[in-house]
Structures are given as structure tokens and as C-alpha cells.
Short mmCIF file of C-alpha atoms in Angstrom, two decimals:
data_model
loop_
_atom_site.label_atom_id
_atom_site.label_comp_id
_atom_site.label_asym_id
_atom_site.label_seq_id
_atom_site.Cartn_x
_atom_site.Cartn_y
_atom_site.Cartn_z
CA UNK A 1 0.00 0.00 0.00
CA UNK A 2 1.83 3.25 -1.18
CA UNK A 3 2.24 5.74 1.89
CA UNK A 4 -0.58 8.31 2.47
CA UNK A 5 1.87 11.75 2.58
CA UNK A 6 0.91 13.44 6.04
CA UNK A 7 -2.18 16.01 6.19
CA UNK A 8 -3.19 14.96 2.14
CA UNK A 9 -7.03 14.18 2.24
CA UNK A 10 -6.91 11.86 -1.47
CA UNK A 11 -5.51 8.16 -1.99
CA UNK A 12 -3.05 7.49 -4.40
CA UNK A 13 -5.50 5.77 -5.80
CA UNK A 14 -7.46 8.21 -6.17
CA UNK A 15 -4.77 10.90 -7.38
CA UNK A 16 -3.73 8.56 -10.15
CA UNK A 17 -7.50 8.57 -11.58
CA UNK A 18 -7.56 12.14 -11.43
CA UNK A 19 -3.57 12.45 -13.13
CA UNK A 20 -4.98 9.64 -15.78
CA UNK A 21 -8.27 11.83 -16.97
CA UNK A 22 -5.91 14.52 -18.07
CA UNK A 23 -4.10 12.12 -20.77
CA UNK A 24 -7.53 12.08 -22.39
CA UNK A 25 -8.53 15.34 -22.00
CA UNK A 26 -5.57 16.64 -23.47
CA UNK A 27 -5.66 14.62 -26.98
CA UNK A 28 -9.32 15.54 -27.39
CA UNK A 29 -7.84 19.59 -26.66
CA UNK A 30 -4.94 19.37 -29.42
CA UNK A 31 -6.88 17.54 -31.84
CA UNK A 32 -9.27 20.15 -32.08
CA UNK A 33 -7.25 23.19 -31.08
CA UNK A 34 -3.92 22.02 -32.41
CA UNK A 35 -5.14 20.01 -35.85
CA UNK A 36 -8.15 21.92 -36.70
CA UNK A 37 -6.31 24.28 -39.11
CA UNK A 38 -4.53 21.56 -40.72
CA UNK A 39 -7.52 19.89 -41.22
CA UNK A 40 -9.40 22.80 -42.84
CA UNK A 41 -6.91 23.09 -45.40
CA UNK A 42 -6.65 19.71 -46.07
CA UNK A 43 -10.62 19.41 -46.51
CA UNK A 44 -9.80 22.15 -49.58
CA UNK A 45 -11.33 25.19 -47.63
CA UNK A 46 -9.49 28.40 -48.40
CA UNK A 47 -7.49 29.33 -45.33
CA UNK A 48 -9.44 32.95 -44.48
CA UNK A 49 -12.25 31.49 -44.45
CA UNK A 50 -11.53 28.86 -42.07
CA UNK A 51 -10.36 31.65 -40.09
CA UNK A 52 -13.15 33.40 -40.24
CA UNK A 53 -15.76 30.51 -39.29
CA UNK A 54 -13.28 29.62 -36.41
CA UNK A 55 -13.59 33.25 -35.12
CA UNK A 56 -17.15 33.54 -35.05
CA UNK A 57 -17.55 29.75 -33.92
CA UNK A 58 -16.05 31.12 -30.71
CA UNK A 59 -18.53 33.81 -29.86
CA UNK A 60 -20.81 30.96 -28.52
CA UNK A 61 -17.77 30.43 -26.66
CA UNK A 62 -17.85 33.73 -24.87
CA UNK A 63 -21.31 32.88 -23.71
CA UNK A 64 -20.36 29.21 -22.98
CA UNK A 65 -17.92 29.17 -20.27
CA UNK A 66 -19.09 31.78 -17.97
CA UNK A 67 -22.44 30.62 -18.40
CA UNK A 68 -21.37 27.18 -17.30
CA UNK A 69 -19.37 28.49 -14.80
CA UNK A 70 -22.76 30.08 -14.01
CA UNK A 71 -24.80 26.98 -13.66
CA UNK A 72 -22.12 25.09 -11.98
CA UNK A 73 -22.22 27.23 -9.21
CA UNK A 74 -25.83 27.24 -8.87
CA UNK A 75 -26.82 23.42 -9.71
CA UNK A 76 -27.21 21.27 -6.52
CA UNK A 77 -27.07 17.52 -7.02
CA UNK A 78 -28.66 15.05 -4.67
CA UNK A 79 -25.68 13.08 -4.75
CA UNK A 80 -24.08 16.06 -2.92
CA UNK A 81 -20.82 15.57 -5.39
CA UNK A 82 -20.57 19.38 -7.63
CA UNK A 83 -18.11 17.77 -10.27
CA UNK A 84 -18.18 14.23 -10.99
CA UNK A 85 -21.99 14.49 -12.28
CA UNK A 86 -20.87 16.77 -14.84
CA UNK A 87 -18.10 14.48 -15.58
CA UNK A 88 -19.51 11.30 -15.95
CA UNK A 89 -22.33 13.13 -18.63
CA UNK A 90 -19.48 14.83 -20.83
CA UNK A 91 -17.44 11.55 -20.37
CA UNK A 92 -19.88 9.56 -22.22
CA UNK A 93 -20.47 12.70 -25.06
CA UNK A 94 -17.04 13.65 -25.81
CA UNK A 95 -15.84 11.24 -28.29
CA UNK A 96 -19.02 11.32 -30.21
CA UNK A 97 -18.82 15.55 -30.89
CA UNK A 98 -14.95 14.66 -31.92
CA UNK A 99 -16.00 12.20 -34.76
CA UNK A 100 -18.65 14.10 -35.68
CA UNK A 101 -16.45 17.17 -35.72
CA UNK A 102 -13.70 15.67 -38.18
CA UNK A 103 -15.98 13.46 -40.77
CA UNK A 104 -17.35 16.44 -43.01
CA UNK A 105 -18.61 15.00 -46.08
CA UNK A 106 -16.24 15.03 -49.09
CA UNK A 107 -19.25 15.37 -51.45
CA UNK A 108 -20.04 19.04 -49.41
CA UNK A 109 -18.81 21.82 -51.32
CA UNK A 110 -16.63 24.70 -49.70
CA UNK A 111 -19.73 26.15 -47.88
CA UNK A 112 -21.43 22.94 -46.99
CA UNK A 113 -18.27 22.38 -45.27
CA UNK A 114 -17.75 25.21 -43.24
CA UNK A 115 -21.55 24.76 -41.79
CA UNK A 116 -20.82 21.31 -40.72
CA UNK A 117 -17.32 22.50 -39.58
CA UNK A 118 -19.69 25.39 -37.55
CA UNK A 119 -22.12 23.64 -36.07
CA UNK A 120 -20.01 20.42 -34.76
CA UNK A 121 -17.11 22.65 -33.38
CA UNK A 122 -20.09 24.22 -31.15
CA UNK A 123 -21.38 21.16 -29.96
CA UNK A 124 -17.70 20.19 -29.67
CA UNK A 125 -17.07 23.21 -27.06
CA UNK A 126 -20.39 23.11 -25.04
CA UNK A 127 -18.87 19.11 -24.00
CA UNK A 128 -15.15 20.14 -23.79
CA UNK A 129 -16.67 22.52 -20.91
CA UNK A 130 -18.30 19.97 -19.20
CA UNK A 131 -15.24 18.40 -19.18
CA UNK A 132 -12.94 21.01 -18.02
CA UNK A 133 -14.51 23.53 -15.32
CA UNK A 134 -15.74 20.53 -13.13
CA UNK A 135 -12.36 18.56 -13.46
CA UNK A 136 -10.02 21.22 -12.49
CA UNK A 137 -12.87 22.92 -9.61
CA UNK A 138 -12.77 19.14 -8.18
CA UNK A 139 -8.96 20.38 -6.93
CA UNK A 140 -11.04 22.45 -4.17
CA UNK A 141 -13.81 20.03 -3.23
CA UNK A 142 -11.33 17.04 -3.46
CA UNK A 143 -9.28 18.53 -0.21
CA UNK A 144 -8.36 21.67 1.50
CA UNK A 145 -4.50 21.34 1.58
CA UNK A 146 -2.56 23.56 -0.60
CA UNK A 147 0.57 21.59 -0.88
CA UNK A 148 -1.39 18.63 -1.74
CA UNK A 149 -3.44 20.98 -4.98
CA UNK A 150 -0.02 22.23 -5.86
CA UNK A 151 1.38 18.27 -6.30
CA UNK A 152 -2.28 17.60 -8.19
CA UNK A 153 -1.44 19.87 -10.20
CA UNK A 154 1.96 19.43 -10.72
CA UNK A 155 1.77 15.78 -11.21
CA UNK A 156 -1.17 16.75 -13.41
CA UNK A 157 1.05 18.50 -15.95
CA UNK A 158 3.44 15.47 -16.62
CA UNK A 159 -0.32 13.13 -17.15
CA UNK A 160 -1.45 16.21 -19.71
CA UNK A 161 2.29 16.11 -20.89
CA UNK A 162 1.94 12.21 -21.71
CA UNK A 163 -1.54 13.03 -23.61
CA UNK A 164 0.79 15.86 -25.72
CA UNK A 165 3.26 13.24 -26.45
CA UNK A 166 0.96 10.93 -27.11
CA UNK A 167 -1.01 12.94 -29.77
CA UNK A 168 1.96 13.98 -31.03
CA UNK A 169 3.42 10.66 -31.89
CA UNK A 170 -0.05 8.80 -32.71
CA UNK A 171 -1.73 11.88 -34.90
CA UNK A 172 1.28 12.23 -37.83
CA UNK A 173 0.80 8.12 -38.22
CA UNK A 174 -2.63 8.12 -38.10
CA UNK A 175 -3.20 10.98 -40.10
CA UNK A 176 -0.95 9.63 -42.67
CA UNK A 177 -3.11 6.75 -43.28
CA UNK A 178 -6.51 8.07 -42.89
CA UNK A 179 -7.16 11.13 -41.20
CA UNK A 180 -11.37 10.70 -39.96
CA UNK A 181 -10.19 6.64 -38.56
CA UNK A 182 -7.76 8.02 -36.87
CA UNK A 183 -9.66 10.41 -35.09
CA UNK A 184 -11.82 7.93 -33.86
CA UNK A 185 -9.00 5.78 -32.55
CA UNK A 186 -7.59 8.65 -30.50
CA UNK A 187 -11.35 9.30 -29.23
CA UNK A 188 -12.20 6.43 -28.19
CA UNK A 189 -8.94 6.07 -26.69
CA UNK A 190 -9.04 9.34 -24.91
CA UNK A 191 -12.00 8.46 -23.60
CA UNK A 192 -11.24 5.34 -21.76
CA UNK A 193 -8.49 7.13 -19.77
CA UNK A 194 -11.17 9.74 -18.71
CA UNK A 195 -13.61 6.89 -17.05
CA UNK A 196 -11.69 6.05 -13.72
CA UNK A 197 -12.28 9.42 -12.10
CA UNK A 198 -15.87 9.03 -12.84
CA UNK A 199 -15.73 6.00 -10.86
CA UNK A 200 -12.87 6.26 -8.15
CA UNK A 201 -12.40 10.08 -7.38
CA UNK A 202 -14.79 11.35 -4.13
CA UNK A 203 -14.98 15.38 -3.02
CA UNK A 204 -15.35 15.63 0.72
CA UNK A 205 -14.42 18.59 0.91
CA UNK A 206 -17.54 19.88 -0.91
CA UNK A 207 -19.87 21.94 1.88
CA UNK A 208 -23.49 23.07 -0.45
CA UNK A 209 -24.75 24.03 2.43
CA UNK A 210 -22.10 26.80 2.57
CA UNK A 211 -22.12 27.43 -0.66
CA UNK A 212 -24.07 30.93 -1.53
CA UNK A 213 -27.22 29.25 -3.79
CA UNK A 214 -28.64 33.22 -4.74
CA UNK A 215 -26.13 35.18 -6.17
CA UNK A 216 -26.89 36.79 -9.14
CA UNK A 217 -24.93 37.89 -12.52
CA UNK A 218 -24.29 41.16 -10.70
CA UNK A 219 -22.92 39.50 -7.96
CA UNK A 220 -20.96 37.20 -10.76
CA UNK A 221 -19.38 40.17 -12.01
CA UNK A 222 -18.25 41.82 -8.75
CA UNK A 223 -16.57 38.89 -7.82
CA UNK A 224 -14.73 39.17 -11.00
CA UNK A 225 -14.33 42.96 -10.70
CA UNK A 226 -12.85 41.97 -7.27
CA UNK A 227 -10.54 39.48 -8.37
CA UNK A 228 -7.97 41.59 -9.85
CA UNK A 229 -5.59 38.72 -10.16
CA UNK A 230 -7.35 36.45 -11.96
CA UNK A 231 -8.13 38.84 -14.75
CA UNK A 232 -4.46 39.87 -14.62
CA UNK A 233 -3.18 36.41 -14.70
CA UNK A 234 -5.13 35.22 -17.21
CA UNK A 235 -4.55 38.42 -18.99
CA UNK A 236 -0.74 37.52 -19.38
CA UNK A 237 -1.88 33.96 -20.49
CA UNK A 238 -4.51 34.31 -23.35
CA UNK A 239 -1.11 37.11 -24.56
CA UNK A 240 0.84 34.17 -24.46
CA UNK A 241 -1.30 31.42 -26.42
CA UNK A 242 -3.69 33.51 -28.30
CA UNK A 243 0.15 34.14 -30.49
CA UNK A 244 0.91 30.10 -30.00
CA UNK A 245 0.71 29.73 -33.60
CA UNK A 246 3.68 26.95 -34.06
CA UNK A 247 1.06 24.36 -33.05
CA UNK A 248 -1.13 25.06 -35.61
CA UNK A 249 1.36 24.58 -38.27
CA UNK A 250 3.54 22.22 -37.08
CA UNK A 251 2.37 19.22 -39.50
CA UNK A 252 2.58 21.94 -42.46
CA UNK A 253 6.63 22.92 -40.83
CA UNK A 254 6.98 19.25 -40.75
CA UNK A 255 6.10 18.53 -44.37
CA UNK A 256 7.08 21.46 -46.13
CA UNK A 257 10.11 22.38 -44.25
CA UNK A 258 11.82 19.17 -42.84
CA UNK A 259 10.14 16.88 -46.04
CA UNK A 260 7.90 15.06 -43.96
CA UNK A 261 4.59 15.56 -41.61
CA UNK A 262 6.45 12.46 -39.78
CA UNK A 263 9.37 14.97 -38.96
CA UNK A 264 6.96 16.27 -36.04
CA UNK A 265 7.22 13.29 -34.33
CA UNK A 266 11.18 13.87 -33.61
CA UNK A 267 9.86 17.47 -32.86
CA UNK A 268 7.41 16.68 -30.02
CA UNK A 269 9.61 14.00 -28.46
CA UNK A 270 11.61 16.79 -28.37
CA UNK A 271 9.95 19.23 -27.24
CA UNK A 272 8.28 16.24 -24.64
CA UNK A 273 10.81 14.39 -23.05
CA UNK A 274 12.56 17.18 -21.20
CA UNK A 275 9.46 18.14 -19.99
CA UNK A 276 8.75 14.64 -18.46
CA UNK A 277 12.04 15.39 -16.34
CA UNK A 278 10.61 19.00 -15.49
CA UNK A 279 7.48 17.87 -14.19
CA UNK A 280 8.98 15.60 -12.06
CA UNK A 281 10.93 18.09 -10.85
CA UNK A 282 8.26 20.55 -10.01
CA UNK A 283 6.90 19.05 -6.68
CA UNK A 284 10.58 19.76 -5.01
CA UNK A 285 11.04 22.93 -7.00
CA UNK A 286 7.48 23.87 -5.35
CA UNK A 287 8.91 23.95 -1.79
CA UNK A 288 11.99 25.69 -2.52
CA UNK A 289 10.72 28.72 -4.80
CA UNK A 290 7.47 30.79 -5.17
CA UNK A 291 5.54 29.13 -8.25
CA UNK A 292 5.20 32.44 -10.19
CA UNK A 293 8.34 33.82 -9.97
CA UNK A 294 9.81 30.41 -11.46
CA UNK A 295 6.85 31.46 -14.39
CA UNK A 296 7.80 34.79 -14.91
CA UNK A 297 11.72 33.92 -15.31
CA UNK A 298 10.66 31.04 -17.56
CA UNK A 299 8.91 33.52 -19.61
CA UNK A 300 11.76 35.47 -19.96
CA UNK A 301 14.21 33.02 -21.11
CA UNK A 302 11.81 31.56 -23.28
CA UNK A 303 11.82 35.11 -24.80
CA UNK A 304 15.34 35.13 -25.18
CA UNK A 305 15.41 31.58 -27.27
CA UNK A 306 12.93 32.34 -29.35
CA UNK A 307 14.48 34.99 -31.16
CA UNK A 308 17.88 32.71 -31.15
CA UNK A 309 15.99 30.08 -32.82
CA UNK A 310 13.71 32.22 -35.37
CA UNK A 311 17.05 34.24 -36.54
CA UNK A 312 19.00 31.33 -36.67
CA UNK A 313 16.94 29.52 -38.88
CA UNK A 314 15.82 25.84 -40.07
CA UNK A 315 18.17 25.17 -42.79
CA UNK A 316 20.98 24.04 -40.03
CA UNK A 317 18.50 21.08 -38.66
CA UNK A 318 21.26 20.16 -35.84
CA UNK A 319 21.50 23.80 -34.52
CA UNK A 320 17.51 24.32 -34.36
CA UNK A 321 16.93 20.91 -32.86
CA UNK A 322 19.30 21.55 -29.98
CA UNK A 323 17.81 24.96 -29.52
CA UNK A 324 14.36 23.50 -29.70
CA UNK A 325 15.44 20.47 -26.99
CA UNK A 326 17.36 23.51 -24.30
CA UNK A 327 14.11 25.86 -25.24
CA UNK A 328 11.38 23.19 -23.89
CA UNK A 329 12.85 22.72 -20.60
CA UNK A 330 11.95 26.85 -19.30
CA UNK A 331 8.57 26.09 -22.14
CA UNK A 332 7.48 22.90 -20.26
CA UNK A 333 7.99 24.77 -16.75
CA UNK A 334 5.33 27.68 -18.06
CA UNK A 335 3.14 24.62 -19.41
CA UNK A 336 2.79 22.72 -15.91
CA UNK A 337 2.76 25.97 -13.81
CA UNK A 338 0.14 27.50 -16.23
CA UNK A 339 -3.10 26.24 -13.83
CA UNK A 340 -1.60 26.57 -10.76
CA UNK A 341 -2.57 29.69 -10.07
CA UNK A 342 -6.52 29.45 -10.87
CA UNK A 343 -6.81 27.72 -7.61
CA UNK A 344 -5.02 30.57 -6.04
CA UNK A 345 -7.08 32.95 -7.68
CA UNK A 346 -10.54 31.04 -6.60
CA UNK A 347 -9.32 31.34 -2.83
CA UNK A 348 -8.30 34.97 -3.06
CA UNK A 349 -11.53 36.00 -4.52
CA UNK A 350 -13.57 33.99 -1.79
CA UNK A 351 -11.47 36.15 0.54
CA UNK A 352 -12.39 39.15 -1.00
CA UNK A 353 -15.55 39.39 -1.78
CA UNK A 354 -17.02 36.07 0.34
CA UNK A 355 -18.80 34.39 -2.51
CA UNK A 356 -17.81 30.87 -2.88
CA UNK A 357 -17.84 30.87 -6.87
CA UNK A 358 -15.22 28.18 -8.23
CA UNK A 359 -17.00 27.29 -11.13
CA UNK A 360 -16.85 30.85 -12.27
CA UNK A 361 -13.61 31.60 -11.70
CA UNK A 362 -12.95 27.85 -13.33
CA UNK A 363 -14.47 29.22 -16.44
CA UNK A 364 -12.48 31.98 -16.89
CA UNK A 365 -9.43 29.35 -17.00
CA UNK A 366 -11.79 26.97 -19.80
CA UNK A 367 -12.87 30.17 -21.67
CA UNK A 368 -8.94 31.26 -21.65
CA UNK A 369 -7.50 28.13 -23.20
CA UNK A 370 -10.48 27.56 -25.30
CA UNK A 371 -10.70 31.04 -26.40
CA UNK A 372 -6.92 31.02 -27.10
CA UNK A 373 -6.89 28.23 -29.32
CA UNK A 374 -9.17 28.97 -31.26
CA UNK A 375 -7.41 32.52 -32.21
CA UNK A 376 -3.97 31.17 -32.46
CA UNK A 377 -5.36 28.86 -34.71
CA UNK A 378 -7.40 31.01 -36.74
CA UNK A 379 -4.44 34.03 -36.76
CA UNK A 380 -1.93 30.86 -38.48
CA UNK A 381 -4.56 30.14 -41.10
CA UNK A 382 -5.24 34.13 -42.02
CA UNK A 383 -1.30 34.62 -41.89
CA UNK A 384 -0.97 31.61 -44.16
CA UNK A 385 -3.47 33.29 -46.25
CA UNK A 386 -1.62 36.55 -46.66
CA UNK A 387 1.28 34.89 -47.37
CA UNK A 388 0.07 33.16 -50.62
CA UNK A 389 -0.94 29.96 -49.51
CA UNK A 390 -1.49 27.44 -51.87
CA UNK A 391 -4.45 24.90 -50.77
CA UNK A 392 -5.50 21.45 -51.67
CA UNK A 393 -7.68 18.91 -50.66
CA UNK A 394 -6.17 15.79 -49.21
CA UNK A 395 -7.56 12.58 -47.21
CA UNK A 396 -3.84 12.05 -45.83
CA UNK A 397 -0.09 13.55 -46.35
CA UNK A 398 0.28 10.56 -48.20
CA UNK A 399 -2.05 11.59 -50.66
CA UNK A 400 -1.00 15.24 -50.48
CA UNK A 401 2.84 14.26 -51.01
CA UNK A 402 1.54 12.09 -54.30
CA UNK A 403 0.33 15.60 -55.37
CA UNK A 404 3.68 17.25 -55.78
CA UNK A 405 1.95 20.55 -54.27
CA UNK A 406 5.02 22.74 -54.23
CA UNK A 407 4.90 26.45 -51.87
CA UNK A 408 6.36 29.41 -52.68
CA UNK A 409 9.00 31.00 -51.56
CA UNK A 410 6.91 33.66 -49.90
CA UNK A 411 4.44 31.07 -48.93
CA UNK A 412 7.15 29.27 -47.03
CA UNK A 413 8.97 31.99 -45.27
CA UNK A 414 5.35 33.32 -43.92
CA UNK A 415 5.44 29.58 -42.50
CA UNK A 416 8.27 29.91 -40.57
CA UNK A 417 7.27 33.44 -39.31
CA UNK A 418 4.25 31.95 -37.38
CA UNK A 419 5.85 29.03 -36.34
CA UNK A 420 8.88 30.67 -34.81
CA UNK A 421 8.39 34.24 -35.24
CA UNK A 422 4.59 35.03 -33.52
CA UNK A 423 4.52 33.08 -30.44
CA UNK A 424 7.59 35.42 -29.15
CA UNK A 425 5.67 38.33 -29.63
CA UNK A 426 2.90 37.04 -27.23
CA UNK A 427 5.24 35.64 -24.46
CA UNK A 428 6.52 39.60 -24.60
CA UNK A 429 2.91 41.35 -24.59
CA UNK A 430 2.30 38.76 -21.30
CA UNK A 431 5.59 39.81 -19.26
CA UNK A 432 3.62 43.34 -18.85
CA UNK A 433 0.61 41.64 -17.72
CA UNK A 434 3.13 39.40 -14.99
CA UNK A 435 4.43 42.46 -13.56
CA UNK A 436 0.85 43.46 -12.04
CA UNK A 437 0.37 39.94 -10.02
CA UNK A 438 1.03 39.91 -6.45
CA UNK A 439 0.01 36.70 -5.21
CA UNK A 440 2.44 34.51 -2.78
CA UNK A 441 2.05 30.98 -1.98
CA UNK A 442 2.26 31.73 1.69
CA UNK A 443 -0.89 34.37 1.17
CA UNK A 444 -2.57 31.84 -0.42
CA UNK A 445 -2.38 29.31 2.21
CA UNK A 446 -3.79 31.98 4.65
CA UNK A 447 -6.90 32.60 3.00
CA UNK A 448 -7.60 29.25 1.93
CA UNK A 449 -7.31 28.73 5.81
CA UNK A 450 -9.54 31.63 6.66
CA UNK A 451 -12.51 30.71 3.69
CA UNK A 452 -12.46 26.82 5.36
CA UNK A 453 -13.33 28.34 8.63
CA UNK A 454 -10.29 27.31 10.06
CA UNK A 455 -8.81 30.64 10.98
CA UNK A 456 -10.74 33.97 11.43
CA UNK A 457 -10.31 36.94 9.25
CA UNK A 458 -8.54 39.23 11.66
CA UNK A 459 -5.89 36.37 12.46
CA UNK A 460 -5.34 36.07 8.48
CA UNK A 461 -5.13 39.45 8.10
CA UNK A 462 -2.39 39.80 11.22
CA UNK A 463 -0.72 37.20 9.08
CA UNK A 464 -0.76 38.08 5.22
CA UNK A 465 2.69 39.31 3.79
CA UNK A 466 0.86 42.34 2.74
CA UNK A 467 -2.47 44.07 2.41
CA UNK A 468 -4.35 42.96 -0.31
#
């Protein structure tokens, strides 16, 4: 029997269910966030308007996740559990909306397309929520210890970090066989890694009867207006992805660039397997330095590499794959600290304005990722555009290699811009949203404290670092 840590409320058991949901939940993300554009293009849609559709798909998505975040708050269930209902019903759903999502009809033509494209990438997002918000509020109602969130979460990133990997390796193969069956293999897949925490995971440290069942939308948005760091932090973050472009194009850097879409492969081992190392790291890292200062330096460096790597070029494949492997070490550290901080944020906001409202302040993390893929997406396929690309309709990069589809030189140089060229630009924009969040881990631990009742608000406020 592995040894219960002292003061940690979960099993092992239990904290392995919870680590293994996130493999699944991360292919389903970077299929659709990550492949979407490639698989626009390769359905013969011309690249602005795929752009365009995946812009305004997202407007539901404004709506969506604070509306969730909404209902979540406000839905009782007699089961007294606030997340696992919602997980076990988008469980089931989730790898249904991702076949339908990538088997558009070949005999549609372009607009046909882009109203299947429309309609299934909605439905798509409504389940992603209901997979998201509840899974990462369950941190709170799952146990009260901040050190134990912080190794959830920590651990957490290597489990997401596995799904990466494994999308990244599984996708180019699949894809270049058949690109709708091998959707469905990673869905299905995906989907039986998300089942245990349905089944396993328990949240005792879910009070309803605490919980504040009449607050309204005015209420929803003074909590927000109150909880300047949240909006700052996720500020900083949607700077940061919303420019993530490389992802988009990675299969097209791949092919066009390296000669083949199977080239990406070598890239996300990569970009993967220092990462593993990192994550594993993080837990003792935790206890020896603040978790956003580590992000903010991260950010920095990763700054710094960037431009080494975009100036240097591709043409010298040893020289940018050793700058690629150093770069994803400082990368992989922003990607497993990135959520850290929304449980931070939930706490200080309870303190604040004493409305218990996770699933709100939950949403803002869904709406920020989901929000954020879809532009940096959408900005790589309008950039694309500008730049002259030339589009084709494939059913594999098989298929699209037999075609002898040859880029310009414009064409391919505008590639390489987004890939290495526009995700440094965001990283920079979010450094000036960084420099406005005050949060400490110590502060944190306080008014988590002080919300469970455990300490009283003149005692936390004798002990904050500063006044907040």
C-alpha cells in the first residue's frame, strides 16, 4: 500500500484517476485546437475562411464558459458531489462531438463544409466545458491542503504532458493513413483514460450548504471585478497562447520544411521528453521557490530563445533541434505551472468578496485556453493566407505528397514566421501583464485557511505578507 503523505485528504488511488483523466482530456484539446487548421486546409477550404468561421464559432464560446461556470455554481445535485456528475455526462459525449467534428462530407462543397465545420465545433465546445470547469474545480472540493493541490497539479502536468506526447506521436501516423479513422481511434482512446475518475475520485471537501445558492450575474461580475488577479493572470496567459501559432502549423513545418509531416514526431519527443524530467521536478522545486516567480523567469528566457531560434533559422536542422530540446525545458515549466494559479485565484476572490464561486472563476481558466486556441489557430490560417498559400484537398499527407503541391517561396517563409516568429511576440505582450500579479504561496495558504473556517479573518489578516 503506497504511503498516504501526512495532512493529504486523497488516496493514491485516487490521485492517479484524477492524473490519468488529463491524458484524455488533453488529446481531445490538441486535436481540435492544435489540428483543426490543418484539417481545414486539407478538406480544400481556403485558409481565411476557415479563419473566419473559427472566429465567429467562438462567440458561442464567450457565452459558454461563464455561463457554465454560471450553472455550476448554482446546480445542486442530490448526490451532494458538484463535479463528478458533470463528468460522468461529458465523459460519455465527448468522443461522439470529436467524430462528428472531423468526418465532413467530401461530397459538401466549400460552404457545406464550413456549416458542418460550424455547427459540430459548437457542440464540440459546449462538452469540452463539461469536461474542463468541473475537473479542475474538483482540486477544491477534493481537499483543502494547498501543498497537496499544488502536487495535483503538478503531477497533473506530466499526465497532460503524456496526452501531448501521445497525440503527437499517434496523430502524424494516423493521419498519414486516414485522417477521420484516426480520429476515432484517439477518441475512443481518450475516452477510456477519462472513465476512472468518474468511478474512483470522491470530493469531501464539498460543503453546499455553505455554498451561496442566490447570487446573481451582478454578484458574478463583482466577484470578478474583485478578483484583480485572476483577470491579470489570465490576462498575461490568453497574450501568451492567443500568439501560439507553431502548433497550428507544425504538420505543415513538418512537411514542407523538414520533407515530412512524420518529422513532427522527432519534434514533439523533443519538445516532450525534457518536460517529463521538469514535471517531475516541479513538486521539489514547489517547496523551494514561489511558483510564479519560477513562471515569470521562464517567460523570460523563453523570450530570449525564441528569437535565437527564429534568426538562426531551419536550414541548419542540428542547430535548431538543440535549440528547440534547451528551449522546452523553461517552455514545459510555463506549461505545468500555467493552472496553478486558478486555484489561487478562486481562494483569493472567496477572501475578497465572500462568494464561494469556483466554477466561475474555473471558467475563466476553460474560456482562456479555449478562447486562445481557437485565435492562435485562426491568426496561423489568415497569416498563411496573406502569405500566398497554396491549398488542396487531401484525405492524408500521403495523398498530399503524391500531389507534388510545391509552396512558394513567400508562402514558405510566412510559415516559418508563425511558427517561430509570432509566439515570441505574445510571451513579450504577457511579461507586462506578470508584472501586475502579487500573489504569494504563503498568502494563499492563509486565506484558503480563513474561507475553510479554520482561521478567522482578523488572524489572516495579522498574518498576510501584505495588504491585499
Amino acid at each position: 500500500m503506497k504511503k498516504q503523505p501526512a495532512h493529504y485528504m486523497t488516496t493514491f488511488k485516487e490521485r492517479i484517476c484524477y492524473w490519468t483523466f488529463f491524458v484524455g482530456q488533453n488529446i481531445y484539446y490538441n486535436i481540435t485546437a492544435v489540428f483543426i487548421s490543418t484539417y481545414l486546409v486539407m478538406q480544400g477550404i481556403n485558409p481565411l475562411w476557415s479563419g473566419l468561421v473559427l472566429l465567429i464559432v467562438k462567440i458561442w464560446d464567450a457565452i459558454n464558459d461563464p455561463l457554465f461556470g454560471f450553472i455550476f455554481d448554482k446546480v445542486k445535485f442530490k448526490s451532494k458531489q458538484k463535479s463528478l456528475p458533470w463528468l460522468r455526462i461529458s465523459t460519455l459525449l465527448i468522443p461522439l462531438v470529436t467524430i462528428i467534428l472531423f468526418s465532413i462530407p467530401s461530397f459538401l462543397d466549400e460552404v457545406g463544409k464550413l456549416v458542418w465545420f460550424g455547427v459540430a465545433y459548437v457542440l464540440w465546445d459546449t462538452v469540452y466545458t463539461l469536461t474542463d470547469v468541473p475537473a479542475y474545480a474538483m482540486l477544491n472540493t477534493m481537499t483543502d491542503n494547498l501543498q497537496e493541490r499544488n502536487t495535483l497539479l503538478s503531477v497533473n502536468r506530466v499526465f497532460s504532458g503524456a496526452g501531448v506526447l501521445l497525440y503527437g506521436i499517434l496523430l502524424p501516423i494516423l493521419t498519414n493513413w486516414n485522417v477521420s479513422l484516426g480520429i476515432a481511434v484517439l477518441a475512443i482512446f481518450s475516452a477510456l483514460t477519462m472513465i476512472p475518475v468518474c468511478i474512483f475520485c470522491k470530493e469531501r471537501n464539498y460543503k453546499p450548504e455553505e455554498e451561496d445558492e442566490n447570487f446573481t450575474p451582478k454578484q458574478m461580475l463583482s466577484y470578478l471585478g474583485k478578483n484583480k488577479y485572476l483577470l491579470t493572470y489570465y490576462g498575461g496567459y490568453c497574450a501568451t497562447d492567443a500568439l501560439k501559432t507553431s502548433n497550428a502549423v507544425l504538420l505543415f513545418v513538418s512537411f514542407y520544411l523538414f520533407g515530412s509531416s512524420l518529422y513532427s514526431i522527432v519534434l514533439n519527443v523533443l519538445n516532450m521528453v525534457p518536460g517529463v524530467f521538469a514535471a517531475m521536478a516541479m513538486p521539489y522545486l514547489l517547496k523551494r521557490f514561489d511558483k510564479f516567480k519560477m513562471l515569470f523567469w521562464c517567460n523570460i528566457v523563453n523570450i530570449v530563445l525564441g528569437f535565437v531560434i527564429y534568426f538562426t533559422g531551419y536550414q541548419n536542422q542540428a542547430l535548431f533541434l538543440t535549440l528547440t530540446c534547451i528551449r522546452t525545458v523553461p517552455l514545459s515549466l510555463v506549461g505545468i505551472l500555467a493552472f496553478m494559479f486558478t486555484p489561487d485565484c478562486a481562494e483569493y476572490g472567496q477572501y475578497k468578496s465572500g462568494i464561494s464561486a469556483k466554477g466561475i472563476t474555473f471558467a475563466i481558466q476553460t474560456f482562456s485556453v479555449k478562447i486562445t486556441g481557437a485565435v492562435s489557430s485562426a491568426l496561423a490560417l489568415f497569416l498563411l493566407g496573406m502569405f500566398s498559400w497554396v491549398t488542396v484537398e487531401a484525405e492524408s499527407f500521403e495523398e498530399l505528397a503524391s500531389m507534388g503541391i510545391q509552396q512558394s517561396a513567400g508562402a514558405l517563409n510566412g510559415l516559418w514566421i508563425v511558427y517561430a516568429l509570432v509566439p515570441v511576440i505574445g510571451m513579450i505582450i504577457s511579461t507586462f501583464f506578470y508584472l501586475g500579479y502579487k500573489l504569494n504561496d504563503k498568502d494563499v495558504q492563509i486565506m484558503a485557511s480563513c474561507n475553510a473556517g479554520q482561521i478567522t479573518r482578523a488572524e489572516a489578516e495579522a498574518q498576510l505578507s501584505r495588504k491585499y
